[in-house]
mmCIF file of C-alpha atoms in Angstrom:
data_model
loop_
_atom_site.group_PDB
_atom_site.id
_atom_site.type_symbol
_atom_site.label_atom_id
_atom_site.label_comp_id
_atom_site.label_asym_id
_atom_site.label_seq_id
_atom_site.Cartn_x
_atom_site.Cartn_y
_atom_site.Cartn_z
ATOM 1 C CA LYS A 1 -215.933 -28.516 -147.438
ATOM 2 C CA ALA A 2 -217.909 -27.199 -144.554
ATOM 3 C CA GLY A 3 -217.103 -23.659 -143.461
ATOM 4 C CA VAL A 4 -216.442 -22.353 -139.960
ATOM 5 C CA THR A 5 -219.334 -22.874 -137.632
ATOM 6 C CA GLN A 6 -220.104 -20.925 -134.404
ATOM 7 C CA THR A 7 -222.626 -21.827 -131.762
ATOM 8 C CA PRO A 8 -224.783 -20.527 -130.522
ATOM 9 C CA ARG A 9 -225.621 -17.738 -133.066
ATOM 10 C CA TYR A 10 -227.631 -15.533 -130.520
ATOM 11 C CA LEU A 11 -227.320 -15.472 -126.848
ATOM 12 C CA ILE A 12 -228.755 -13.116 -124.120
ATOM 13 C CA LYS A 13 -227.202 -13.130 -120.692
ATOM 14 C CA THR A 14 -227.463 -10.970 -117.486
ATOM 15 C CA ARG A 15 -224.569 -9.000 -115.968
ATOM 16 C CA GLY A 16 -222.478 -11.023 -113.740
ATOM 17 C CA GLN A 17 -223.137 -14.135 -115.566
ATOM 18 C CA GLN A 18 -220.462 -16.080 -117.659
ATOM 19 C CA VAL A 19 -220.737 -17.257 -121.162
ATOM 20 C CA THR A 20 -218.923 -19.792 -123.426
ATOM 21 C CA LEU A 21 -219.036 -19.713 -127.144
ATOM 22 C CA SER A 22 -217.889 -22.428 -129.515
ATOM 23 C CA CYS A 23 -216.029 -22.448 -132.727
ATOM 24 C CA SER A 24 -215.604 -25.298 -135.129
ATOM 25 C CA PRO A 25 -212.922 -24.570 -137.769
ATOM 26 C CA ILE A 26 -212.691 -25.825 -141.339
ATOM 27 C CA SER A 27 -211.387 -29.354 -141.439
ATOM 28 C CA GLY A 28 -207.605 -29.317 -141.396
ATOM 29 C CA HIS A 29 -207.216 -25.972 -140.092
ATOM 30 C CA ARG A 30 -205.252 -25.706 -136.877
ATOM 31 C CA SER A 31 -205.282 -21.949 -136.146
ATOM 32 C CA VAL A 32 -208.386 -20.350 -134.647
ATOM 33 C CA SER A 33 -208.511 -16.557 -133.800
ATOM 34 C CA TRP A 34 -211.236 -14.701 -132.027
ATOM 35 C CA TYR A 35 -212.364 -11.338 -132.523
ATOM 36 C CA GLN A 36 -215.002 -8.827 -130.979
ATOM 37 C CA GLN A 37 -216.894 -6.536 -133.032
ATOM 38 C CA THR A 38 -218.798 -3.584 -131.407
ATOM 39 C CA PRO A 39 -220.389 -0.353 -133.140
ATOM 40 C CA GLY A 40 -217.913 1.824 -131.074
ATOM 41 C CA GLN A 41 -214.535 -0.120 -131.345
ATOM 42 C CA GLY A 42 -215.065 -1.937 -134.430
ATOM 43 C CA LEU A 43 -213.263 -5.247 -134.853
ATOM 44 C CA GLN A 44 -210.696 -6.059 -132.357
ATOM 45 C CA PHE A 45 -208.401 -9.078 -131.929
ATOM 46 C CA LEU A 46 -209.106 -11.232 -128.693
ATOM 47 C CA PHE A 47 -206.663 -14.257 -129.135
ATOM 48 C CA GLU A 48 -205.434 -16.906 -131.411
ATOM 49 C CA TYR A 49 -204.715 -20.573 -130.833
ATOM 50 C CA PHE A 50 -202.756 -22.888 -132.756
ATOM 51 C CA SER A 51 -202.204 -26.542 -131.904
ATOM 52 C CA GLU A 52 -204.094 -26.153 -128.596
ATOM 53 C CA THR A 53 -201.683 -23.319 -127.470
ATOM 54 C CA GLN A 54 -202.520 -19.846 -127.212
ATOM 55 C CA ARG A 55 -200.136 -17.934 -129.490
ATOM 56 C CA ASN A 56 -201.039 -14.453 -128.717
ATOM 57 C CA LYS A 57 -203.727 -12.232 -126.971
ATOM 58 C CA GLY A 58 -205.087 -8.865 -127.716
ATOM 59 C CA ASN A 59 -205.703 -6.249 -125.189
ATOM 60 C CA PHE A 60 -208.560 -7.472 -123.173
ATOM 61 C CA PRO A 61 -209.013 -8.231 -119.466
ATOM 62 C CA GLY A 62 -208.502 -11.568 -118.001
ATOM 63 C CA ARG A 63 -212.318 -12.150 -118.025
ATOM 64 C CA PHE A 64 -211.841 -13.150 -121.526
ATOM 65 C CA SER A 65 -210.206 -16.516 -122.014
ATOM 66 C CA GLY A 66 -210.229 -19.359 -124.411
ATOM 67 C CA ARG A 67 -209.006 -22.818 -125.161
ATOM 68 C CA GLN A 68 -208.529 -25.138 -128.040
ATOM 69 C CA PHE A 69 -209.025 -28.831 -128.225
ATOM 70 C CA SER A 70 -207.141 -31.535 -130.012
ATOM 71 C CA ASN A 71 -209.755 -31.598 -132.928
ATOM 72 C CA SER A 72 -208.923 -27.831 -133.235
ATOM 73 C CA ARG A 73 -212.325 -26.817 -131.993
ATOM 74 C CA SER A 74 -212.090 -23.719 -129.836
ATOM 75 C CA GLU A 75 -214.085 -22.264 -127.153
ATOM 76 C CA MET A 76 -213.953 -18.700 -125.647
ATOM 77 C CA ASN A 77 -215.201 -17.867 -122.184
ATOM 78 C CA VAL A 78 -216.229 -14.491 -120.550
ATOM 79 C CA SER A 79 -216.770 -14.401 -117.005
ATOM 80 C CA THR A 80 -218.481 -11.770 -114.938
ATOM 81 C CA LEU A 81 -220.273 -10.260 -117.926
ATOM 82 C CA GLU A 82 -220.498 -6.620 -118.330
ATOM 83 C CA LEU A 83 -222.929 -4.445 -120.453
ATOM 84 C CA GLY A 84 -220.063 -3.486 -122.558
ATOM 85 C CA ASP A 85 -219.362 -7.152 -123.544
ATOM 86 C CA SER A 86 -222.427 -7.021 -125.739
ATOM 87 C CA ALA A 87 -221.054 -7.542 -129.280
ATOM 88 C CA LEU A 88 -220.701 -9.814 -132.197
ATOM 89 C CA TYR A 89 -218.087 -12.402 -131.496
ATOM 90 C CA LEU A 90 -216.359 -13.847 -134.509
ATOM 91 C CA CYS A 91 -213.890 -16.652 -134.955
ATOM 92 C CA ALA A 92 -211.670 -17.284 -138.027
ATOM 93 C CA SER A 93 -209.741 -20.333 -138.896
ATOM 94 C CA SER A 94 -206.645 -20.770 -140.932
ATOM 95 C CA LEU A 95 -204.132 -23.362 -141.991
ATOM 96 C CA ALA A 96 -201.252 -21.764 -140.285
ATOM 97 C CA PRO A 97 -200.712 -19.240 -137.537
ATOM 98 C CA GLN A 98 -201.265 -15.459 -138.280
ATOM 99 C CA GLY A 99 -198.109 -13.987 -139.441
ATOM 100 C CA HIS A 100 -197.613 -16.722 -141.917
ATOM 101 C CA SER A 101 -199.787 -15.020 -144.693
ATOM 102 C CA TYR A 102 -202.555 -17.612 -144.923
ATOM 103 C CA GLU A 103 -205.895 -16.662 -145.693
ATOM 104 C CA GLN A 104 -208.432 -16.493 -142.765
ATOM 105 C CA TYR A 105 -211.949 -17.907 -143.007
ATOM 106 C CA PHE A 106 -214.555 -16.259 -140.899
ATOM 107 C CA GLY A 107 -217.571 -17.944 -139.013
ATOM 108 C CA PRO A 108 -221.029 -16.228 -139.120
ATOM 109 C CA GLY A 109 -220.512 -14.972 -135.427
ATOM 110 C CA THR A 110 -222.228 -15.160 -132.066
ATOM 111 C CA ARG A 111 -224.291 -12.071 -131.055
ATOM 112 C CA LEU A 112 -224.015 -11.589 -127.383
ATOM 113 C CA THR A 113 -226.444 -9.334 -125.646
ATOM 114 C CA VAL A 114 -225.843 -8.567 -121.982
ATOM 115 C CA THR A 115 -228.655 -7.100 -120.006
ATOM 116 C CA LYS B 1 -198.997 -0.955 -132.520
ATOM 117 C CA ASN B 2 -200.156 -0.545 -135.980
ATOM 118 C CA GLU B 3 -202.646 2.176 -136.842
ATOM 119 C CA VAL B 4 -204.792 1.401 -139.868
ATOM 120 C CA GLU B 5 -206.875 4.236 -141.464
ATOM 121 C CA GLN B 6 -209.495 3.717 -144.134
ATOM 122 C CA SER B 7 -211.015 6.335 -146.468
ATOM 123 C CA PRO B 8 -213.771 7.231 -147.126
ATOM 124 C CA GLN B 9 -215.820 6.097 -144.151
ATOM 125 C CA ASN B 10 -219.076 6.257 -146.179
ATOM 126 C CA LEU B 11 -219.497 6.053 -149.928
ATOM 127 C CA THR B 12 -222.728 6.217 -151.934
ATOM 128 C CA ALA B 13 -222.443 5.583 -155.663
ATOM 129 C CA GLN B 14 -224.556 4.878 -158.739
ATOM 130 C CA GLU B 15 -224.491 1.372 -160.362
ATOM 131 C CA GLY B 16 -221.770 1.010 -162.835
ATOM 132 C CA GLU B 17 -219.438 3.546 -161.094
ATOM 133 C CA PHE B 18 -215.708 2.793 -160.424
ATOM 134 C CA ILE B 19 -215.108 2.541 -156.702
ATOM 135 C CA THR B 20 -211.904 3.073 -154.815
ATOM 136 C CA ILE B 21 -211.357 2.534 -151.226
ATOM 137 C CA ASN B 22 -208.093 3.314 -149.638
ATOM 138 C CA CYS B 23 -206.156 1.919 -146.545
ATOM 139 C CA SER B 24 -203.095 3.010 -144.818
ATOM 140 C CA TYR B 25 -201.068 1.630 -142.075
ATOM 141 C CA SER B 26 -198.249 3.016 -139.831
ATOM 142 C CA VAL B 27 -196.010 0.035 -139.302
ATOM 143 C CA GLY B 28 -194.491 -2.463 -141.705
ATOM 144 C CA ILE B 29 -196.523 -5.444 -142.221
ATOM 145 C CA SER B 30 -196.314 -9.112 -143.514
ATOM 146 C CA ALA B 31 -199.743 -9.143 -145.029
ATOM 147 C CA LEU B 32 -202.884 -7.167 -145.607
ATOM 148 C CA HIS B 33 -206.295 -8.358 -145.915
ATOM 149 C CA TRP B 34 -209.373 -6.839 -147.495
ATOM 150 C CA LEU B 35 -212.721 -8.139 -145.991
ATOM 151 C CA GLN B 36 -216.230 -7.715 -146.965
ATOM 152 C CA GLN B 37 -218.975 -7.644 -144.336
ATOM 153 C CA HIS B 38 -222.883 -7.720 -145.356
ATOM 154 C CA PRO B 39 -225.513 -6.718 -143.004
ATOM 155 C CA GLY B 40 -226.143 -9.568 -140.565
ATOM 156 C CA GLY B 41 -222.417 -9.866 -139.870
ATOM 157 C CA GLY B 42 -220.876 -12.343 -142.011
ATOM 158 C CA ILE B 43 -217.277 -11.591 -143.253
ATOM 159 C CA VAL B 44 -215.764 -12.822 -146.265
ATOM 160 C CA SER B 45 -212.035 -12.523 -147.021
ATOM 161 C CA LEU B 46 -211.738 -10.857 -150.459
ATOM 162 C CA PHE B 47 -207.918 -10.626 -150.751
ATOM 163 C CA MET B 48 -204.739 -11.306 -148.779
ATOM 164 C CA LEU B 49 -201.820 -9.298 -150.166
ATOM 165 C CA SER B 50 -198.193 -8.846 -149.250
ATOM 166 C CA SER B 51 -197.040 -7.228 -152.448
ATOM 167 C CA GLY B 52 -198.211 -5.914 -155.864
ATOM 168 C CA LYS B 53 -201.630 -6.568 -157.207
ATOM 169 C CA LYS B 54 -204.605 -9.106 -157.152
ATOM 170 C CA LYS B 55 -207.662 -9.287 -159.328
ATOM 171 C CA HIS B 56 -210.808 -11.440 -158.750
ATOM 172 C CA GLY B 57 -213.844 -10.868 -161.051
ATOM 173 C CA ARG B 58 -214.574 -7.049 -160.773
ATOM 174 C CA LEU B 59 -212.513 -6.607 -157.722
ATOM 175 C CA ILE B 60 -208.840 -5.461 -157.764
ATOM 176 C CA ALA B 61 -206.563 -4.950 -154.809
ATOM 177 C CA THR B 62 -203.228 -3.232 -154.879
ATOM 178 C CA ILE B 63 -200.550 -2.589 -152.160
ATOM 179 C CA ASN B 64 -197.624 -0.278 -152.069
ATOM 180 C CA ILE B 65 -195.190 -1.494 -149.429
ATOM 181 C CA GLN B 66 -192.980 1.499 -149.376
ATOM 182 C CA GLU B 67 -195.852 4.103 -149.061
ATOM 183 C CA LYS B 68 -197.838 1.763 -146.616
ATOM 184 C CA HIS B 69 -200.821 1.986 -148.657
ATOM 185 C CA SER B 70 -203.304 -0.173 -150.228
ATOM 186 C CA SER B 71 -206.464 0.195 -152.495
ATOM 187 C CA LEU B 72 -209.439 -1.910 -153.213
ATOM 188 C CA HIS B 73 -211.068 -1.179 -156.570
ATOM 189 C CA ILE B 74 -214.561 -2.366 -157.803
ATOM 190 C CA THR B 75 -215.338 -1.914 -161.331
ATOM 191 C CA ALA B 76 -218.688 -1.748 -162.826
ATOM 192 C CA SER B 77 -220.289 -1.422 -159.293
ATOM 193 C CA HIS B 78 -223.500 -3.211 -158.627
ATOM 194 C CA PRO B 79 -226.066 -3.022 -155.758
ATOM 195 C CA ARG B 80 -224.913 -6.415 -154.494
ATOM 196 C CA ASP B 81 -221.565 -4.823 -153.709
ATOM 197 C CA SER B 82 -223.145 -2.779 -151.051
ATOM 198 C CA ALA B 83 -221.400 -3.794 -147.930
ATOM 199 C CA VAL B 84 -218.728 -2.733 -145.314
ATOM 200 C CA TYR B 85 -215.216 -3.166 -146.631
ATOM 201 C CA ILE B 86 -212.618 -3.645 -144.085
ATOM 202 C CA CYS B 87 -208.856 -3.530 -144.264
ATOM 203 C CA ALA B 88 -206.795 -5.487 -141.777
ATOM 204 C CA VAL B 89 -203.155 -5.949 -141.212
ATOM 205 C CA ILE B 90 -200.717 -8.247 -139.737
ATOM 206 C CA SER B 91 -197.793 -6.363 -138.526
ATOM 207 C CA GLY B 92 -194.235 -7.483 -140.002
ATOM 208 C CA SER B 93 -192.506 -8.029 -136.674
ATOM 209 C CA GLY B 94 -193.420 -10.487 -133.880
ATOM 210 C CA GLY B 95 -194.748 -13.296 -136.071
ATOM 211 C CA GLY B 96 -198.269 -12.023 -135.959
ATOM 212 C CA ALA B 97 -198.223 -11.490 -132.223
ATOM 213 C CA ASP B 98 -200.548 -8.565 -132.259
ATOM 214 C CA GLY B 99 -203.010 -10.474 -134.453
ATOM 215 C CA LEU B 100 -205.030 -8.710 -136.970
ATOM 216 C CA THR B 101 -205.315 -4.834 -136.647
ATOM 217 C CA PHE B 102 -208.433 -3.534 -138.477
ATOM 218 C CA GLY B 103 -209.440 -0.254 -139.929
ATOM 219 C CA LYS B 104 -212.903 1.038 -139.076
ATOM 220 C CA GLY B 105 -214.353 -0.075 -142.521
ATOM 221 C CA THR B 106 -215.946 1.736 -145.409
ATOM 222 C CA HIS B 107 -219.592 1.640 -145.628
ATOM 223 C CA LEU B 108 -220.525 1.359 -149.392
ATOM 224 C CA ILE B 109 -223.981 1.739 -151.034
ATOM 225 C CA ILE B 110 -224.417 1.342 -154.595
ATOM 226 C CA GLN B 111 -227.764 2.736 -155.710
ATOM 227 C CA PRO B 112 -229.567 1.255 -158.915
#
């Protein structure tokens, strides 16, 4: 069974631009969660989608948004990029929503650099 | 909001040593995850626990719900175990509304 895939793997953007990252979950998984990892803050929860609905969202500004499609693939978008948005963005998929004690499977991440 | 503390932050040991990494959290949880992250960023889920103890190969994870504490043990450590180990929890209330809350990670180096 194929694992979680994320595209692109690396991305360089300029301040003020917007970016869209993609995540394809493991086949059959309907929950997709997104995380941001920076050297200073570590791993932080961005949001979770299940069956095309956002279930919950972490403490991030409205510039961070996402969506999930009917095939469970998910995208996250960051508008008006800031230097501090430079990070590794990870997605993880699971059979059921968080809180239901199902294991999460992580993708390789997208490394975003904002210049 | 759950606070997750890991110790130690950094650990260097010799091959073959028994390793223990600790994780404490402040609020009741529905599940605790132990994750492994190698250089380059990829994260692998090692264990998911809600009670008791789990073992997989040389890795053992335990959790004490009453004390809000979990430990990850590595027996007969090997240089390939060198990685960052991260503890993450799902708070018990709210059906996972806060998502995973992560510890800062333990950077483990096993020297030959």
